């Protein structure tokens, strides 16, 4: 064997937000960079690795002369740009699209400013590695991956260097820090070098990497570190000890593998998790709005690019909003492990992203609606108000068939003639061909003038084309056209308080157990346990237990079942039946709107939590599953392990006799525990602490999630529909109240309907990453990108032969 080489990788881990706010993070980024440049000038052989485009942006804006010095060091090969992303993101919670933008933003910046194509990723501090990240990194052009967590005592590996294969077959040459952590104390260099030297023979590698430098508040390598390295190196001539870069280390490792054979390295083909599991459901005040911001950004991008494709215009520029979303995925922001004042600022920032995305979406769709024919039928009388046109947009790449709900004003003033008998007001709902549509009238959102009709809210079953729209009109007419429900489509109804039913199931509140029981064909689907709400003792800190104590991630302790104290039937079909339920805990309340729809294989729960607990967590619990398939970044994964795990917008519970799905719009923390399956809604942990704290300890230290929280989830009765319904929950159809005008586009249309001679939708499915794909056939010689520009992802770049069937990613 050749002489062993110890690649020393100086780095400076900088948390832009943690025990400080983002403004202090910017100052520290500049200060650290200045210190490193000075140190590199003093030591001509010193190298440095640094990722995150955000870091470079701060230097470029606030210290341009320093940025020029960094550029020179990059060009000399001593300063290694790594990572490729905008920020060091959490690697379990963001969704696939957010990750793709994370790396698109970062890699574009690095190539634009430095002409560097980053191939090596360095994830120092994220809390575990989702399996689908292999596919995401590979899609971003990365070949190498180094990381710190989970540590060796949690996830043992035969060697620190290994091949990591993803669920889609992509591969990364990966390196997990074998000893200690990514940073080092000022007096720790000698010990760390000794520890590595003692293990080199055991690892049997010619090339090993040792990361060092001060952190988390910046810092990097110190003069003392460098002096001790030089002394230690002189005392160990049997080793080649060199300041190196991450790319150089991996390239040397690749050469070693080529020389010694591929069987040298172990192969890992699963997720590399978990670490500090409490963060999956910690500080929902950040996680809930972040998930909504992800969905809003995807909707805005789809709406903007779809409208641009139809109007032959330029889509709105959302680069700044994507950068803001990427920044807030940082591994101490999205996990909610920062201080309270910083968390509040990041919540405000995320709220700004949601508003900007919503405004951009509205602007795009309003421009498109201006080209759609929204004329309405003539009124019965000369002075009667005109019907209100509503264009319903579908942002999904498959046709939508399901409930549509909207509310409009029927007149400019309350309709006084029907005062005291608002329910008698005749209302007419028509489609784009003036055909009547069956509908259910709902209670309006407002609480004013309830005895006199003015506004009207309706619910009906809509069929909306893929990536398209459909026009409806709502009006009050003396002799309205009406339509009955199809005889083959049973209604949703509430036969009595505490019970709902439709053609799929019957849901009952059991007053003895305070559980919601779901029956199909006479049997309770969860084996009689139903679903219930309970609090479980959880005094652990923001990260849970950093030592991975089973008591922490298995939620051991005596649970408290929440009591159902109120049950009211709010709506009674035919399109939807709704129960209002209130559950009471020790100090908190939970209000639930439980809904069944006609023709929808799901039990929908709209939850409003009024949380006032410390040292406990609130869970929705049901029967323990044999295994659970989770949506994860970059794909999906089946897990049989017990305890807290992260999850995405859907999961599928598998039992011997059946399978069911759970979809949600906000939640991240789930778990198959020793005696139940649980969805963690809220944790009562304190802000930014690694220590357990009893409920009565330090009452002045407030829990992170006091207050009101809202989320939606559904029990999906047909597991095969779980992924589709999850997409529809995250990206619902959007009703847009419009002006009345003629237009060049018809009252119903969509991408595939508008260009039938050029592109045809053949099928819709999910790819290996769990992302939607449209299978299309092209009939003209025009490059397919011209029609799929709105996706924001150039998946197809070549000219396609006539009539060839291709798959195009739509997100």
CSV table of C-alpha atoms in Angstrom, one decimal, residues 270-567:
chain,number,residue,atom,x,y,z
A,270,UNK,CA,-31.0,3.0,2.4
A,271,UNK,CA,-31.5,6.2,4.4
A,272,UNK,CA,-28.8,7.2,6.8
A,273,UNK,CA,-30.9,8.3,9.7
A,274,UNK,CA,-31.7,9.3,12.5
A,275,UNK,CA,-30.2,12.0,14.7
A,276,UNK,CA,-31.9,14.3,17.3
A,277,UNK,CA,-35.4,13.1,16.3
A,278,UNK,CA,-37.4,15.6,18.4
A,279,UNK,CA,-36.8,18.3,15.8
A,280,UNK,CA,-39.2,16.6,13.3
A,281,UNK,CA,-42.2,18.2,15.1
A,282,UNK,CA,-40.5,21.0,17.1
A,283,UNK,CA,-41.6,24.6,16.7
A,284,UNK,CA,-44.5,24.2,14.3
A,285,UNK,CA,-44.8,27.9,14.2
A,286,UNK,CA,-42.0,27.8,11.7
A,287,UNK,CA,-42.7,24.4,10.1
A,288,UNK,CA,-46.4,25.0,9.3
A,289,UNK,CA,-45.9,28.3,7.4
A,290,UNK,CA,-42.8,27.0,5.7
A,291,UNK,CA,-44.8,24.1,4.2
A,292,UNK,CA,-47.4,26.5,3.1
A,293,UNK,CA,-44.7,28.7,1.5
A,294,UNK,CA,-43.4,25.7,-0.4
A,295,UNK,CA,-46.9,25.0,-1.8
A,296,UNK,CA,-47.5,28.7,-2.6
A,297,UNK,CA,-44.2,29.0,-4.5
A,298,UNK,CA,-45.0,25.9,-6.6
A,299,UNK,CA,-48.4,27.2,-7.4
A,300,UNK,CA,-47.0,30.7,-8.3
A,301,UNK,CA,-44.4,29.1,-10.6
A,302,UNK,CA,-46.9,26.9,-12.3
A,303,UNK,CA,-49.5,29.7,-12.7
A,304,UNK,CA,-46.9,32.1,-14.0
A,305,UNK,CA,-45.3,29.8,-16.5
A,306,UNK,CA,-48.6,28.4,-17.6
A,307,UNK,CA,-50.0,31.8,-18.3
A,308,UNK,CA,-46.8,32.8,-20.1
A,309,UNK,CA,-47.1,29.8,-22.3
A,310,UNK,CA,-50.7,30.7,-23.4
A,311,UNK,CA,-50.0,34.4,-23.7
A,312,UNK,CA,-46.6,34.1,-25.3
A,313,UNK,CA,-45.3,36.3,-22.5
A,314,UNK,CA,-42.5,36.2,-19.9
A,315,UNK,CA,-43.3,34.5,-16.6
A,316,UNK,CA,-42.9,36.4,-13.3
A,317,UNK,CA,-39.4,36.4,-11.9
A,318,UNK,CA,-39.5,34.4,-8.6
A,319,UNK,CA,-35.8,34.0,-8.1
A,320,UNK,CA,-35.7,36.2,-4.9
A,321,UNK,CA,-38.7,34.3,-3.4
A,322,UNK,CA,-37.0,31.0,-4.1
A,323,UNK,CA,-33.8,32.2,-2.5
A,324,UNK,CA,-35.8,33.3,0.6
A,325,UNK,CA,-37.5,29.9,0.8
A,326,UNK,CA,-34.1,28.2,0.5
A,327,UNK,CA,-32.6,30.3,3.2
A,328,UNK,CA,-35.5,29.4,5.6
A,329,UNK,CA,-34.8,25.7,5.0
A,330,UNK,CA,-31.5,26.2,6.9
A,331,UNK,CA,-30.9,23.4,9.5
A,332,UNK,CA,-31.5,25.6,12.5
A,333,UNK,CA,-34.5,27.6,11.1
A,334,UNK,CA,-36.8,25.0,9.6
A,335,UNK,CA,-36.1,22.6,12.5
A,336,UNK,CA,-37.1,25.4,14.9
A,337,UNK,CA,-33.9,25.1,17.0
A,338,UNK,CA,-33.1,28.8,17.1
A,339,UNK,CA,-33.8,31.4,19.7
A,340,UNK,CA,-37.3,32.8,20.1
A,341,UNK,CA,-36.6,36.3,18.7
A,342,UNK,CA,-34.9,34.8,15.7
A,343,UNK,CA,-37.8,32.3,15.2
A,344,UNK,CA,-40.3,35.2,15.2
A,345,UNK,CA,-38.3,37.1,12.5
A,346,UNK,CA,-38.1,34.0,10.3
A,347,UNK,CA,-41.8,33.5,10.6
A,348,UNK,CA,-42.4,37.0,9.4
A,349,UNK,CA,-40.0,36.3,6.5
A,350,UNK,CA,-41.8,33.2,5.6
A,351,UNK,CA,-45.1,35.1,5.7
A,352,UNK,CA,-43.7,37.5,3.2
A,353,UNK,CA,-42.8,34.6,0.9
A,354,UNK,CA,-46.4,33.4,1.0
A,355,UNK,CA,-47.8,36.8,0.2
A,356,UNK,CA,-45.4,37.4,-2.6
A,357,UNK,CA,-46.1,34.0,-4.1
A,358,UNK,CA,-49.9,34.5,-3.8
A,359,UNK,CA,-49.7,37.9,-5.4
A,360,UNK,CA,-47.6,36.5,-8.3
A,361,UNK,CA,-50.0,33.7,-8.8
A,362,UNK,CA,-53.0,36.0,-8.8
A,363,UNK,CA,-51.3,38.4,-11.2
A,364,UNK,CA,-50.5,35.6,-13.7
A,365,UNK,CA,-54.0,34.0,-13.6
A,366,UNK,CA,-55.7,37.4,-13.8
A,367,UNK,CA,-53.7,38.1,-17.0
A,368,UNK,CA,-54.8,34.7,-18.3
A,369,UNK,CA,-58.4,35.2,-17.2
A,370,UNK,CA,-58.5,38.5,-19.2
A,371,UNK,CA,-58.2,36.3,-22.4
A,372,UNK,CA,-60.9,33.9,-21.4
A,373,UNK,CA,-64.5,34.4,-22.5
A,374,UNK,CA,-66.3,35.2,-19.2
A,375,UNK,CA,-69.6,36.4,-20.6
A,376,UNK,CA,-72.7,35.5,-18.6
A,377,UNK,CA,-76.4,34.9,-19.3
A,378,UNK,CA,-78.7,37.9,-19.5
A,379,UNK,CA,-80.6,38.6,-16.2
A,380,UNK,CA,-84.4,38.1,-15.8
A,381,UNK,CA,-85.1,41.8,-15.4
A,382,UNK,CA,-83.5,44.9,-16.7
A,383,UNK,CA,-82.3,46.1,-13.3
A,384,UNK,CA,-81.3,42.7,-12.0
A,385,UNK,CA,-77.7,42.0,-11.2
A,386,UNK,CA,-75.6,40.1,-13.7
A,387,UNK,CA,-74.4,36.6,-12.9
A,388,UNK,CA,-70.9,36.4,-11.4
A,389,UNK,CA,-68.3,34.5,-13.5
A,390,UNK,CA,-65.8,32.4,-11.6
A,391,UNK,CA,-62.9,30.7,-13.4
A,392,UNK,CA,-61.5,27.7,-11.6
A,393,UNK,CA,-57.9,26.9,-12.3
A,394,UNK,CA,-56.3,23.5,-11.9
A,395,UNK,CA,-52.5,23.7,-11.2
A,396,UNK,CA,-52.0,19.9,-11.5
A,397,UNK,CA,-50.7,18.0,-14.6
A,398,UNK,CA,-53.7,15.7,-14.5
A,399,UNK,CA,-57.4,16.4,-14.8
A,400,UNK,CA,-59.1,17.3,-11.5
A,401,UNK,CA,-62.3,15.6,-10.5
A,402,UNK,CA,-63.5,16.6,-7.0
A,403,UNK,CA,-65.1,19.2,-4.8
A,404,UNK,CA,-64.9,22.9,-5.7
A,405,UNK,CA,-66.0,25.6,-3.3
A,406,UNK,CA,-66.3,29.4,-3.7
A,407,UNK,CA,-68.2,32.4,-2.4
A,408,UNK,CA,-69.3,35.5,-4.3
A,409,UNK,CA,-71.5,38.6,-3.8
A,410,UNK,CA,-74.8,38.1,-5.7
A,411,UNK,CA,-75.6,41.9,-5.7
A,412,UNK,CA,-74.1,45.2,-4.8
A,413,UNK,CA,-76.3,45.5,-1.8
A,414,UNK,CA,-78.1,42.9,0.5
A,415,UNK,CA,-81.2,41.4,-1.1
A,416,UNK,CA,-83.7,42.8,1.3
A,417,UNK,CA,-86.7,41.2,-0.4
A,418,UNK,CA,-85.5,37.9,1.2
A,419,UNK,CA,-84.8,39.2,4.7
A,420,UNK,CA,-85.6,36.6,7.3
A,421,UNK,CA,-85.8,33.8,4.6
A,422,UNK,CA,-82.3,33.8,3.2
A,423,UNK,CA,-82.4,30.1,2.5
A,424,UNK,CA,-85.3,30.6,0.1
A,425,UNK,CA,-83.3,32.8,-2.3
A,426,UNK,CA,-83.2,31.0,-5.7
A,427,UNK,CA,-79.7,30.5,-6.9
A,428,UNK,CA,-78.4,29.1,-10.2
A,429,UNK,CA,-75.0,27.6,-11.0
A,430,UNK,CA,-74.1,27.1,-14.6
A,431,UNK,CA,-71.0,25.7,-16.4
A,432,UNK,CA,-69.3,27.3,-19.4
A,433,UNK,CA,-72.0,25.9,-21.7
A,434,UNK,CA,-74.8,27.4,-19.6
A,435,UNK,CA,-75.7,23.9,-18.3
A,436,UNK,CA,-77.0,23.7,-14.7
A,437,UNK,CA,-74.6,22.2,-12.2
A,438,UNK,CA,-75.9,20.5,-9.0
A,439,UNK,CA,-74.6,22.1,-5.9
A,440,UNK,CA,-74.9,22.5,-2.2
A,441,UNK,CA,-75.3,25.9,-0.5
A,442,UNK,CA,-73.0,26.5,2.4
A,443,UNK,CA,-73.0,28.9,5.3
A,444,UNK,CA,-71.0,32.1,4.3
A,445,UNK,CA,-67.8,32.8,6.0
A,446,UNK,CA,-68.9,36.2,7.5
A,447,UNK,CA,-71.1,36.7,10.5
A,448,UNK,CA,-72.8,39.9,9.5
A,449,UNK,CA,-76.3,40.3,8.1
A,450,UNK,CA,-77.1,36.6,8.6
A,451,UNK,CA,-80.8,37.1,8.2
A,452,UNK,CA,-80.6,38.7,4.8
A,453,UNK,CA,-78.9,37.1,1.7
A,454,UNK,CA,-76.1,39.0,0.0
A,455,UNK,CA,-73.2,36.7,-0.5
A,456,UNK,CA,-73.5,33.1,-1.5
A,457,UNK,CA,-71.2,30.1,-0.9
A,458,UNK,CA,-71.6,27.0,-3.0
A,459,UNK,CA,-70.0,23.5,-3.1
A,460,UNK,CA,-70.2,21.3,-6.2
A,461,UNK,CA,-68.3,18.5,-8.0
A,462,UNK,CA,-66.1,20.0,-10.7
A,463,UNK,CA,-64.2,18.5,-13.6
A,464,UNK,CA,-61.2,20.8,-14.5
A,465,UNK,CA,-58.8,20.0,-17.3
A,466,UNK,CA,-55.1,19.3,-16.6
A,467,UNK,CA,-53.1,22.6,-16.2
A,468,UNK,CA,-56.3,24.4,-17.3
A,469,UNK,CA,-59.5,26.1,-16.3
A,470,UNK,CA,-63.2,26.0,-16.4
A,471,UNK,CA,-65.7,28.9,-16.1
A,472,UNK,CA,-68.8,28.8,-13.9
A,473,UNK,CA,-71.4,31.4,-13.3
A,474,UNK,CA,-73.4,32.0,-10.1
A,475,UNK,CA,-76.5,34.2,-9.9
A,476,UNK,CA,-79.8,34.7,-8.2
A,477,UNK,CA,-82.7,34.2,-10.7
A,478,UNK,CA,-86.5,34.1,-10.1
A,479,UNK,CA,-86.7,30.8,-12.1
A,480,UNK,CA,-83.3,29.2,-11.9
A,481,UNK,CA,-82.2,26.2,-13.9
A,482,UNK,CA,-81.4,23.3,-11.6
A,483,UNK,CA,-79.8,19.9,-11.8
A,484,UNK,CA,-80.1,16.8,-9.7
A,485,UNK,CA,-77.2,14.6,-8.5
A,486,UNK,CA,-76.6,11.6,-10.7
A,487,UNK,CA,-78.5,8.6,-9.3
A,488,UNK,CA,-75.3,6.6,-9.3
A,489,UNK,CA,-73.5,9.0,-7.0
A,490,UNK,CA,-74.8,8.6,-3.3
A,491,UNK,CA,-74.7,11.8,-1.2
A,492,UNK,CA,-72.7,12.5,1.9
A,493,UNK,CA,-75.0,12.9,4.9
A,494,UNK,CA,-75.2,13.0,8.7
A,495,UNK,CA,-78.0,10.7,9.9
A,496,UNK,CA,-77.5,12.0,13.4
A,497,UNK,CA,-75.1,14.0,15.6
A,498,UNK,CA,-71.8,12.2,15.9
A,499,UNK,CA,-72.2,10.2,12.7
A,500,UNK,CA,-71.3,10.9,9.0
A,501,UNK,CA,-71.6,8.7,6.0
A,502,UNK,CA,-71.0,8.5,2.3
A,503,UNK,CA,-70.7,5.8,-0.3
A,504,UNK,CA,-67.2,4.8,1.1
A,505,UNK,CA,-67.6,4.7,4.8
A,506,UNK,CA,-69.4,5.7,8.0
A,507,UNK,CA,-67.6,7.7,10.7
A,508,UNK,CA,-68.8,7.7,14.3
A,509,UNK,CA,-67.7,9.4,17.5
A,510,UNK,CA,-67.5,6.8,20.2
A,511,UNK,CA,-68.6,8.7,23.4
A,512,UNK,CA,-67.1,6.0,25.6
A,513,UNK,CA,-63.5,6.1,24.2
A,514,UNK,CA,-63.6,9.6,22.7
A,515,UNK,CA,-62.3,8.1,19.4
A,516,UNK,CA,-63.4,8.6,15.9
A,517,UNK,CA,-64.2,5.2,14.4
A,518,UNK,CA,-64.3,4.7,10.6
A,519,UNK,CA,-66.4,1.8,9.3
A,520,UNK,CA,-66.2,0.1,5.9
A,521,UNK,CA,-68.4,-2.8,5.1
A,522,UNK,CA,-69.4,-3.0,8.8
A,523,UNK,CA,-65.8,-3.2,10.1
A,524,UNK,CA,-63.8,-0.5,11.9
A,525,UNK,CA,-60.8,0.0,9.6
A,526,UNK,CA,-58.2,0.3,12.4
A,527,UNK,CA,-59.3,-2.8,14.2
A,528,UNK,CA,-61.6,-1.0,16.6
A,529,UNK,CA,-59.1,1.5,17.9
A,530,UNK,CA,-60.3,4.3,15.7
A,531,UNK,CA,-58.3,7.6,15.8
A,532,UNK,CA,-58.0,9.6,18.9
A,533,UNK,CA,-56.1,12.6,20.3
A,534,UNK,CA,-53.8,12.3,23.3
A,535,UNK,CA,-51.0,14.1,25.1
A,536,UNK,CA,-47.9,12.2,26.1
A,537,UNK,CA,-45.1,13.3,28.4
A,538,UNK,CA,-42.3,15.0,26.5
A,539,UNK,CA,-39.9,17.1,28.5
A,540,UNK,CA,-37.1,16.7,26.1
A,541,UNK,CA,-35.5,19.7,24.4
A,542,UNK,CA,-35.8,21.2,20.9
A,543,UNK,CA,-33.8,18.4,19.4
A,544,UNK,CA,-35.4,15.7,21.5
A,545,UNK,CA,-32.6,13.7,23.2
A,546,UNK,CA,-29.2,14.3,21.6
A,547,UNK,CA,-28.0,10.9,23.0
A,548,UNK,CA,-30.8,9.1,21.2
A,549,UNK,CA,-32.4,7.8,24.3
A,550,UNK,CA,-35.3,5.4,23.3
A,551,UNK,CA,-37.5,7.0,26.0
A,552,UNK,CA,-37.4,10.2,23.9
A,553,UNK,CA,-38.2,9.0,20.4
A,554,UNK,CA,-40.5,6.2,21.5
A,555,UNK,CA,-42.7,8.6,23.5
A,556,UNK,CA,-42.9,6.4,26.5
A,557,UNK,CA,-45.0,7.6,29.3
A,558,UNK,CA,-48.7,7.4,30.4
A,559,UNK,CA,-50.8,9.2,27.7
A,560,UNK,CA,-53.8,11.4,28.5
A,561,UNK,CA,-56.8,10.8,26.2
A,562,UNK,CA,-58.5,14.0,25.2
A,563,UNK,CA,-62.2,14.1,25.9
A,564,UNK,CA,-64.8,15.0,23.3
A,565,UNK,CA,-66.8,17.8,24.9
A,566,UNK,CA,-68.9,19.0,21.9
A,567,UNK,CA,-70.3,17.4,18.8
